[in-house]
Amino acid sequence: MEAWEKVYLNQESFFETVHGRYGCITCHGGVGDSMDFEAAHEGIVREPASAEACGDCHPDQVATDATSLHSNLAGYTAVLEARSAPEKMDQLDEMMGNHCESCHTTCGQCHVSRPTNLGGGLLAGHEFKEIPPMNLTCTGCHGSRIDDEYKGKNEGVKADVHWMKAGMSCFECHSADELHGALGEFEHRYDGAATPGCQDAGCHSDIAAESGLTYHSGFHFEAMSCQVCHSTTYKNCYSCHVAQQDGVPYYQIEPSVMAFKIGRNPLQSEDRPWEYVPVRHVPVDPESFAYYGEDLLPNFDALPTWKYATPHNIQRNTPQTETCNSCHGNSEVFLTADDVLPEEQEANADVIVEEVPPAMP
Amino acid sequence: MSETKRLFRVWGVMTAVIPILILAVLALTGCSGPGEIAVVEPTATIYAPPPTDIPAPPPGPTPAALDFPIAAPTRAETEPEDEASDATCVDCHTSEQVLQAMATEEEAPEVESEGEG
């Protein structure tokens, strides 16, 4: 998108809409009666804050903005605090400001423009989209993993059945309440109940332990998440490092690795009771933030690097569902100690499967 | 002749003569000239009023075209107190030519990130 296109209001009908009647300056500031570029843009606000710009008319949505993980990035803060120490947080806050804050989402970065993280740019001439276009907003940020999985962009891996057969958009599973943080205050995206669940909204409500389906009875249904059997190979990322050069933030990351690994559930709880879940390697490294200081992650082992995952490439039939011994006795599909880097053994001790279920006769 | 017979005879004569006399009087009366006839001025015949047109029914509600979605009511407190003119903003940002002419190349960062984000 060219720079001029990002701010081009190609639909003058916008000015007849409710939002358009407020005028530019009400939300964006600036000086309206100046023909001089610099003077006209003095004090301009590119991304109006959600509360100030939207709160008067949309108080319910804005009220939960502070608890929305899209807005407060609490998930980032939670893992940094867990792996670091209070005296290191100032340096990590600086790092966050340089490398992570642009992921922070305002109302407008989904409903009016592409996220700033992608360079911004109006979606459709400043039209407010009640339902944002998923390919310009959701997968703009959740692209290299979720989008590639969901749409089958990973070589040799089919698209998610929900996309391939039903063309379902993100919003058909992920509700506005979930995305707006209206379901409660959570530390990270897997905090609390599994939302969305496969049996929500009447979907797959006939799938239950006593449904009569061969592999949905007893142990299998209760011991593993749906994705253990119904997802397939996905990306795993390693060794991301952030730094700056001449004041320009950048990152470097190793090429992703396609794999499917079943590990022990690192988030086992009443809400997520399964013993086994797919686990994905996340890009963190003990030296990821070394540019900002020494030993900024002194408690690196406090969290696993192979993390609870919900791959978005659901299939009815997967390599795991072919035969019993696709999993039983097959250490290839389980996260064993051999799969874990020596320096990460401690961090992943609770996730590594020490004893693979025995092969079936 | 007895007295009774004489009475009967008188009665009979009178019975015959009296009707004849009455008829004679009536006949003579009919030959007399016509009496004076009073002239009565004619009066106007009262007719029923002519029928009038049935009044047209009052016009029904006329459907008016509405723009959907209907504009939500605005709240006074959210209106800008001093409504600044943004005509200049609109003039520039709705003109492809103006925007292209004024656009400057975004400064490309000297270092670029490597790998999938």
Coordinates of C-alpha atoms in Angstrom, one line a residue:
Chain A
M1 CA 0.0 0.0 0.0
E2 CA 1.5 3.3 -1.1
A3 CA 1.8 6.0 1.5
W4 CA -0.9 8.2 -0.1
E5 CA -3.3 5.3 -0.3
K6 CA -3.2 4.8 3.4
V7 CA -4.9 8.2 4.0
Y8 CA -7.0 8.4 0.9
L9 CA -10.7 8.7 1.6
N10 CA -12.0 7.3 -1.6
Q11 CA -15.6 7.1 -0.5
E12 CA -17.0 10.5 0.1
S13 CA -20.2 8.9 1.3
F14 CA -18.4 8.4 4.6
F15 CA -19.1 12.0 5.4
E16 CA -22.8 11.3 5.4
T17 CA -22.4 8.5 8.0
V18 CA -22.8 9.0 11.7
H19 CA -19.0 8.8 12.2
G20 CA -18.4 11.1 9.3
R21 CA -20.6 13.8 10.7
Y22 CA -18.3 14.3 13.6
G23 CA -15.7 15.7 11.2
C24 CA -12.0 15.0 11.1
I25 CA -10.7 17.2 13.8
T26 CA -13.0 15.9 16.5
C27 CA -11.1 12.6 16.6
H28 CA -7.8 13.4 14.9
G29 CA -7.1 17.0 16.0
G30 CA -5.0 19.1 13.6
V31 CA -5.8 22.5 12.2
G32 CA -8.7 22.5 9.8
D33 CA -8.5 25.8 8.0
S34 CA -4.8 25.8 7.1
M35 CA -3.6 25.1 3.6
D36 CA 0.0 24.5 4.8
F37 CA 0.8 20.8 5.2
E38 CA 2.8 21.2 8.4
A39 CA 0.4 23.6 10.0
A40 CA -2.6 21.6 9.1
H41 CA -1.1 18.5 10.7
E42 CA 0.1 20.1 13.9
G43 CA -1.1 18.0 16.8
I44 CA -2.6 15.4 14.6
V45 CA -3.5 12.1 16.2
R46 CA -3.0 9.2 13.8
E47 CA -4.6 6.6 16.1
P48 CA -7.3 8.2 18.3
A49 CA -7.4 6.5 21.7
S50 CA -10.3 4.1 22.1
A51 CA -11.7 5.6 25.3
E52 CA -11.6 9.2 24.1
A53 CA -12.7 8.7 20.6
C54 CA -15.3 5.9 21.0
G55 CA -16.3 5.9 24.6
D56 CA -19.2 8.3 24.5
C57 CA -21.2 6.3 22.0
H58 CA -19.8 2.8 22.6
P59 CA -19.4 2.7 26.4
D60 CA -19.8 -1.1 26.7
Q61 CA -17.1 -1.9 24.3
V62 CA -14.7 0.7 25.6
A63 CA -15.4 -0.3 29.2
T64 CA -13.6 -3.7 28.6
D65 CA -10.9 -2.2 26.5
A66 CA -8.5 -2.1 29.4
T67 CA -9.0 -5.9 30.0
S68 CA -8.7 -6.8 26.4
L69 CA -5.4 -8.6 25.6
H70 CA -5.5 -7.0 22.2
S71 CA -5.3 -3.6 24.0
N72 CA -3.3 -4.2 27.1
L73 CA -0.8 -6.8 25.8
A74 CA -1.0 -8.5 29.2
G75 CA 0.1 -11.8 27.7
Y76 CA 3.5 -10.3 26.8
T77 CA 3.9 -8.7 30.2
A78 CA 2.9 -11.9 32.0
V79 CA 5.6 -14.1 30.4
L80 CA 8.3 -11.4 30.7
E81 CA 7.5 -11.0 34.4
A82 CA 7.6 -14.7 34.9
R83 CA 10.9 -15.2 33.2
S84 CA 12.6 -12.0 34.5
A85 CA 12.8 -10.2 37.8
P86 CA 11.4 -6.9 39.1
E87 CA 14.8 -5.1 38.9
K88 CA 15.0 -6.0 35.2
M89 CA 11.6 -4.8 34.2
D90 CA 12.7 -1.2 33.3
Q91 CA 14.9 -2.5 30.6
L92 CA 12.3 -4.9 29.4
D93 CA 9.7 -2.1 29.4
E94 CA 12.0 -0.2 27.1
M95 CA 12.3 -3.2 24.9
M96 CA 8.5 -3.6 24.9
G97 CA 8.1 0.0 23.9
N98 CA 10.4 -0.4 20.9
H99 CA 9.4 -3.8 19.7
C100 CA 6.0 -4.8 21.0
E101 CA 3.8 -1.7 21.5
S102 CA 3.0 -1.4 17.8
C103 CA 1.1 -4.7 18.2
H104 CA -1.2 -3.0 20.7
T105 CA -4.6 -2.5 19.1
T106 CA -7.0 0.4 19.3
C107 CA -10.7 0.2 18.2
G108 CA -9.7 1.9 14.9
Q109 CA -6.9 -0.5 14.1
C110 CA -9.4 -3.2 13.5
H111 CA -12.5 -1.3 12.5
V112 CA -11.1 1.5 10.4
S113 CA -7.5 0.7 9.4
R114 CA -5.0 -2.1 9.2
P115 CA -3.0 -2.4 12.4
T116 CA -0.1 0.0 12.8
N117 CA 2.1 -3.0 13.2
L118 CA 1.5 -3.6 9.5
G119 CA 2.0 0.1 8.6
G120 CA -1.6 1.1 8.9
G121 CA -3.7 2.2 6.0
L122 CA -7.5 2.7 5.8
L123 CA -9.5 -0.4 5.1
A124 CA -12.1 1.2 2.9
G125 CA -11.9 5.0 2.7
H126 CA -12.4 5.4 6.5
E127 CA -15.6 3.4 6.5
F128 CA -16.1 1.9 9.9
K129 CA -16.3 -1.9 9.5
E130 CA -18.5 -3.5 12.2
I131 CA -16.9 -6.8 11.2
P132 CA -13.4 -6.1 10.1
P133 CA -12.0 -7.9 7.1
M134 CA -10.0 -10.8 8.6
N135 CA -7.3 -10.8 6.0
L136 CA -6.4 -7.2 6.6
T137 CA -6.7 -7.1 10.4
C138 CA -6.7 -10.5 12.2
T139 CA -4.3 -12.3 10.0
G140 CA -2.3 -9.2 9.5
C141 CA -0.9 -9.8 13.0
H142 CA -1.7 -13.5 13.4
G143 CA -0.3 -14.4 10.0
S144 CA 2.8 -16.4 9.9
R145 CA 1.3 -19.1 12.1
I146 CA -2.4 -18.9 12.3
D147 CA -3.1 -17.7 8.8
D148 CA -0.7 -20.1 7.2
E149 CA -2.2 -23.0 9.1
Y150 CA -5.8 -22.0 8.6
K151 CA -5.6 -21.4 4.9
G152 CA -3.2 -24.2 4.1
K153 CA -0.3 -22.1 3.1
N154 CA 2.2 -24.4 4.7
E155 CA 3.6 -26.7 2.0
G156 CA 2.1 -30.1 2.1
V157 CA -0.4 -29.3 4.9
K158 CA -4.1 -29.0 4.1
A159 CA -6.1 -26.0 5.1
D160 CA -8.3 -26.2 8.2
V161 CA -11.5 -27.9 7.5
H162 CA -13.5 -25.0 8.8
W163 CA -11.9 -22.8 6.2
M164 CA -11.7 -25.3 3.4
K165 CA -15.2 -26.6 3.5
A166 CA -17.1 -23.9 5.3
G167 CA -15.1 -20.7 4.6
M168 CA -15.6 -19.7 8.2
S169 CA -14.1 -16.4 9.2
C170 CA -12.3 -15.8 12.5
F171 CA -15.4 -14.2 13.9
E172 CA -17.5 -17.3 13.6
C173 CA -15.6 -18.9 16.4
H174 CA -14.0 -15.9 18.1
S175 CA -16.8 -13.7 19.5
A176 CA -16.8 -10.0 19.8
D177 CA -16.9 -10.4 23.5
E178 CA -13.8 -12.5 23.5
L179 CA -12.0 -10.1 21.2
H180 CA -13.1 -7.1 23.1
G181 CA -12.0 -8.5 26.5
A182 CA -15.6 -8.7 27.8
L183 CA -15.3 -12.3 29.1
G184 CA -13.1 -11.2 32.0
E185 CA -9.6 -10.2 32.9
F186 CA -7.0 -12.7 31.9
E187 CA -3.3 -12.8 32.1
H188 CA -2.8 -14.5 28.7
R189 CA -4.9 -15.9 25.9
Y190 CA -5.1 -19.4 27.4
D191 CA -6.1 -18.1 30.9
G192 CA -9.6 -19.2 32.0
A193 CA -12.0 -21.4 30.1
A194 CA -11.1 -22.7 26.6
T195 CA -12.8 -20.0 24.5
P196 CA -13.9 -20.7 21.9
G197 CA -14.6 -24.4 22.6
C198 CA -15.3 -26.9 19.9
Q199 CA -18.8 -27.5 21.4
D200 CA -19.7 -23.9 21.8
A201 CA -22.8 -22.5 20.0
G202 CA -24.1 -25.9 19.2
C203 CA -21.1 -26.9 17.2
H204 CA -20.0 -30.5 17.6
S205 CA -22.4 -30.8 20.5
D206 CA -23.0 -34.5 19.7
I207 CA -19.3 -35.2 20.4
A208 CA -19.1 -36.5 23.9
A209 CA -17.4 -39.3 25.8
E210 CA -20.6 -41.4 25.6
S211 CA -21.4 -40.5 22.0
G212 CA -20.5 -44.0 20.7
L213 CA -17.7 -42.8 18.5
T214 CA -14.9 -45.3 18.8
Y215 CA -12.1 -43.0 19.9
H216 CA -14.2 -40.5 21.7
S217 CA -14.9 -42.8 24.6
G218 CA -13.4 -42.9 28.0
F219 CA -9.7 -42.1 28.2
H220 CA -9.1 -40.5 24.8
F221 CA -11.8 -37.9 25.2
E222 CA -10.9 -36.9 28.7
A223 CA -7.2 -37.2 28.5
M224 CA -6.4 -35.1 25.4
S225 CA -7.5 -31.9 23.8
C226 CA -9.4 -32.2 20.5
Q227 CA -6.3 -30.9 18.6
V228 CA -4.2 -33.9 19.7
C229 CA -6.0 -36.0 17.2
H230 CA -7.4 -33.4 14.8
S231 CA -4.6 -31.0 14.1
T232 CA -1.5 -31.6 12.1
T233 CA 1.9 -30.3 11.4
Y234 CA 2.5 -26.6 12.3
K235 CA 5.2 -24.0 12.6
N236 CA 7.6 -23.8 15.5
C237 CA 9.8 -20.8 16.0
Y238 CA 13.3 -20.5 17.5
S239 CA 15.8 -18.0 18.7
C240 CA 14.3 -14.5 18.2
H241 CA 16.6 -11.6 19.0
V242 CA 15.6 -8.0 19.0
A243 CA 17.9 -5.0 18.7
Q244 CA 18.2 -1.5 17.2
Q245 CA 20.5 0.0 14.6
D246 CA 20.6 3.7 14.4
G247 CA 17.5 3.9 16.4
V248 CA 15.6 1.6 14.2
P249 CA 14.2 -1.5 16.0
Y250 CA 14.5 -4.8 14.3
Y251 CA 14.4 -8.5 15.0
Q252 CA 16.1 -11.6 13.7
I253 CA 14.7 -15.1 14.0
E254 CA 15.7 -18.5 12.8
P255 CA 13.6 -20.1 10.1
S256 CA 10.6 -21.9 11.4
V257 CA 10.5 -25.6 11.7
M258 CA 7.4 -27.7 10.8
A259 CA 6.6 -30.3 13.4
F260 CA 3.7 -31.8 15.4
K261 CA 4.4 -32.7 19.0
I262 CA 2.2 -33.9 21.8
G263 CA 3.3 -32.9 25.2
R264 CA 2.0 -32.9 28.7
N265 CA -0.4 -30.1 29.3
P266 CA 1.5 -27.2 30.9
L267 CA -1.8 -25.4 31.7
Q268 CA -3.7 -28.3 33.2
S269 CA -6.7 -27.0 35.2
E270 CA -10.3 -27.5 35.7
D271 CA -11.0 -25.5 32.5
R272 CA -8.3 -27.4 30.5
P273 CA -8.2 -30.8 32.2
W274 CA -6.5 -32.7 29.5
E275 CA -3.3 -34.5 30.2
Y276 CA -2.0 -34.2 26.7
V277 CA -2.1 -31.3 24.3
P278 CA -0.1 -30.2 21.2
V279 CA 2.8 -28.0 22.1
R280 CA 4.5 -25.4 19.9
H281 CA 8.0 -24.0 20.4
V282 CA 7.9 -20.3 20.8
P283 CA 10.7 -18.0 19.6
V284 CA 12.0 -16.9 23.0
D285 CA 15.6 -17.5 23.8
P286 CA 17.6 -16.8 27.0
E287 CA 19.4 -14.0 25.0
S288 CA 16.4 -12.7 23.1
F289 CA 16.6 -9.3 24.8
A290 CA 20.4 -9.1 25.4
Y291 CA 20.6 -5.8 23.4
Y292 CA 18.8 -4.1 26.3
G293 CA 20.9 -5.6 29.1
E294 CA 22.6 -8.6 30.5
D295 CA 20.7 -11.5 31.9
L296 CA 17.3 -10.0 31.5
L297 CA 15.6 -13.3 31.8
P298 CA 17.2 -14.8 35.0
N299 CA 14.1 -17.0 35.5
F300 CA 14.0 -18.3 32.0
D301 CA 13.1 -21.8 33.1
A302 CA 10.0 -20.6 34.9
L303 CA 8.0 -21.3 31.8
P304 CA 8.3 -23.9 29.1
T305 CA 9.5 -23.0 25.6
W306 CA 7.2 -25.7 24.2
K307 CA 3.9 -24.1 25.0
Y308 CA 0.3 -25.1 25.0
A309 CA -1.0 -24.8 21.4
T310 CA -4.2 -24.8 19.5
P311 CA -3.1 -25.2 15.9
H312 CA -5.6 -23.9 13.3
N313 CA -5.3 -26.7 10.9
I314 CA -8.1 -28.9 12.1
Q315 CA -8.8 -32.1 10.0
R316 CA -11.2 -34.9 10.6
N317 CA -8.6 -37.4 9.5
T318 CA -5.0 -36.8 10.5
P319 CA -1.9 -39.0 10.7
Q320 CA -2.8 -39.6 14.4
T321 CA -6.2 -41.0 13.5
E322 CA -5.0 -43.5 11.0
T323 CA -4.3 -46.4 13.4
C324 CA -3.9 -46.9 17.1
N325 CA -0.2 -47.2 16.7
S326 CA 0.1 -43.9 14.9
C327 CA 0.5 -42.6 18.5
H328 CA 0.8 -45.7 20.7
G329 CA 4.5 -46.6 20.7
N330 CA 5.4 -43.8 18.3
S331 CA 7.8 -41.4 20.0
E332 CA 7.9 -39.3 16.9
V333 CA 4.6 -37.6 17.7
F334 CA 5.4 -37.0 21.4
L335 CA 7.7 -34.3 22.8
T336 CA 10.5 -36.4 24.3
A337 CA 13.7 -35.2 25.9
D338 CA 15.5 -35.8 22.5
D339 CA 13.4 -33.0 21.0
V340 CA 14.4 -30.4 23.5
L341 CA 17.5 -28.3 23.4
P342 CA 19.9 -29.0 26.2
E343 CA 19.6 -25.5 27.6
E344 CA 15.8 -25.8 27.6
Q345 CA 15.5 -29.1 29.3
E346 CA 14.7 -27.6 32.7
A347 CA 12.2 -25.2 31.3
N348 CA 10.3 -28.0 29.6
A349 CA 10.6 -30.6 32.3
D350 CA 6.8 -30.6 33.0
V351 CA 6.0 -30.8 29.3
I352 CA 8.3 -33.6 28.1
V353 CA 6.6 -36.9 27.8
E354 CA 8.9 -39.3 29.6
E355 CA 6.9 -42.5 28.8
V356 CA 5.2 -42.9 25.4
P357 CA 2.0 -44.9 25.6
P358 CA 2.9 -48.5 24.7
A359 CA 2.1 -49.9 21.2
M360 CA -1.1 -51.8 20.8
P361 CA -1.0 -55.4 19.9
Chain B
M1 CA -162.4 3.1 3.2
S2 CA -160.8 2.8 6.5
E3 CA -158.5 5.3 8.1
T4 CA -155.6 2.8 8.0
K5 CA -155.9 2.2 4.3
R6 CA -156.0 6.0 3.7
L7 CA -152.7 6.4 5.6
F8 CA -151.1 3.6 3.7
R9 CA -152.1 5.3 0.4
V10 CA -150.7 8.7 1.4
W11 CA -147.5 7.0 2.5
G12 CA -147.2 5.3 -0.8
V13 CA -147.7 8.4 -2.8
M14 CA -145.1 10.3 -0.8
T15 CA -142.7 7.5 -1.2
A16 CA -143.0 7.7 -4.9
V17 CA -143.1 11.5 -5.3
I18 CA -140.3 12.6 -3.0
P19 CA -137.4 10.8 -4.9
I20 CA -138.7 12.2 -8.1
L21 CA -138.6 15.7 -6.7
I22 CA -135.1 15.2 -5.5
L23 CA -133.9 14.1 -8.8
A24 CA -135.6 17.0 -10.5
V25 CA -133.9 19.5 -8.2
L26 CA -130.6 17.9 -8.8
A27 CA -131.1 18.0 -12.6
L28 CA -132.0 21.6 -12.5
T29 CA -129.0 22.4 -10.3
G30 CA -126.6 20.9 -12.8
C31 CA -127.8 23.1 -15.5
S32 CA -126.9 26.3 -13.7
G33 CA -123.7 28.3 -14.6
P34 CA -120.3 27.5 -13.1
G35 CA -119.5 29.2 -9.8
E36 CA -116.5 31.5 -9.3
I37 CA -113.3 29.5 -9.1
A38 CA -110.7 30.9 -6.6
V39 CA -107.3 31.2 -8.2
V40 CA -104.5 29.7 -6.2
E41 CA -101.0 30.8 -7.0
P42 CA -98.7 27.8 -7.8
T43 CA -96.0 27.2 -5.3
A44 CA -92.6 25.9 -6.2
T45 CA -92.2 22.2 -6.1
I46 CA -89.8 21.1 -3.4
Y47 CA -87.2 18.9 -4.9
A48 CA -84.6 16.8 -3.1
P49 CA -81.1 18.5 -3.3
P50 CA -79.0 17.3 -6.2
P51 CA -76.4 14.6 -5.3
T52 CA -73.0 15.8 -4.5
D53 CA -69.7 14.1 -5.1
I54 CA -68.6 11.7 -2.5
P55 CA -65.6 13.4 -0.8
A56 CA -62.3 11.7 -1.5
P57 CA -60.8 9.8 1.4
P58 CA -58.1 11.7 3.2
P59 CA -54.7 10.9 1.8
G60 CA -52.9 8.0 3.5
P61 CA -49.4 8.1 4.9
T62 CA -46.8 8.4 2.2
P63 CA -43.9 6.1 2.6
A64 CA -40.7 8.1 2.7
A65 CA -37.4 6.7 1.6
L66 CA -35.0 6.2 4.5
D67 CA -31.4 5.7 4.5
F68 CA -30.4 2.6 6.3
P69 CA -28.9 2.2 8.7
I70 CA -30.8 4.9 10.3
A71 CA -28.5 7.4 11.8
A72 CA -28.2 7.0 15.5
P73 CA -29.1 10.0 17.6
T74 CA -26.2 12.2 18.4
R75 CA -25.5 13.2 21.9
A76 CA -25.1 16.9 22.5
E77 CA -22.2 16.5 24.8
T78 CA -20.2 14.7 22.2
E79 CA -20.5 17.4 19.7
P80 CA -17.5 19.7 19.5
E81 CA -18.0 22.9 21.3
D82 CA -16.2 24.9 18.6
E83 CA -16.9 23.1 15.4
A84 CA -13.7 23.6 13.5
S85 CA -13.9 23.5 9.8
D86 CA -12.4 20.5 8.3
A87 CA -13.1 21.4 4.7
T88 CA -9.4 21.6 4.0
C89 CA -8.8 18.1 5.4
V90 CA -11.6 16.7 3.2
D91 CA -10.4 18.5 0.1
C92 CA -7.0 17.0 0.4
H93 CA -7.8 13.6 1.6
T94 CA -10.4 12.9 -1.0
S95 CA -8.1 14.0 -3.9
E96 CA -5.9 11.2 -5.2
Q97 CA -3.9 13.8 -7.2
V98 CA -3.2 16.0 -4.2
L99 CA -2.2 13.1 -2.0
Q100 CA 0.1 11.7 -4.6
A101 CA 1.7 15.0 -5.1
M102 CA 2.3 15.6 -1.5
A103 CA 3.3 12.1 -0.5
T104 CA 6.9 11.7 0.5
E105 CA 8.8 8.5 0.4
E106 CA 8.6 6.7 3.7
E107 CA 12.1 6.5 5.2
A108 CA 13.2 2.9 4.7
P109 CA 14.8 1.6 7.8
E110 CA 18.4 1.0 7.3
V111 CA 18.1 -2.4 8.9
E112 CA 15.3 -4.8 8.3
S113 CA 14.1 -7.6 10.4
E114 CA 14.9 -11.1 9.3
G115 CA 12.6 -14.0 9.5
E116 CA 8.9 -14.6 10.0
G117 CA 7.2 -12.2 12.4

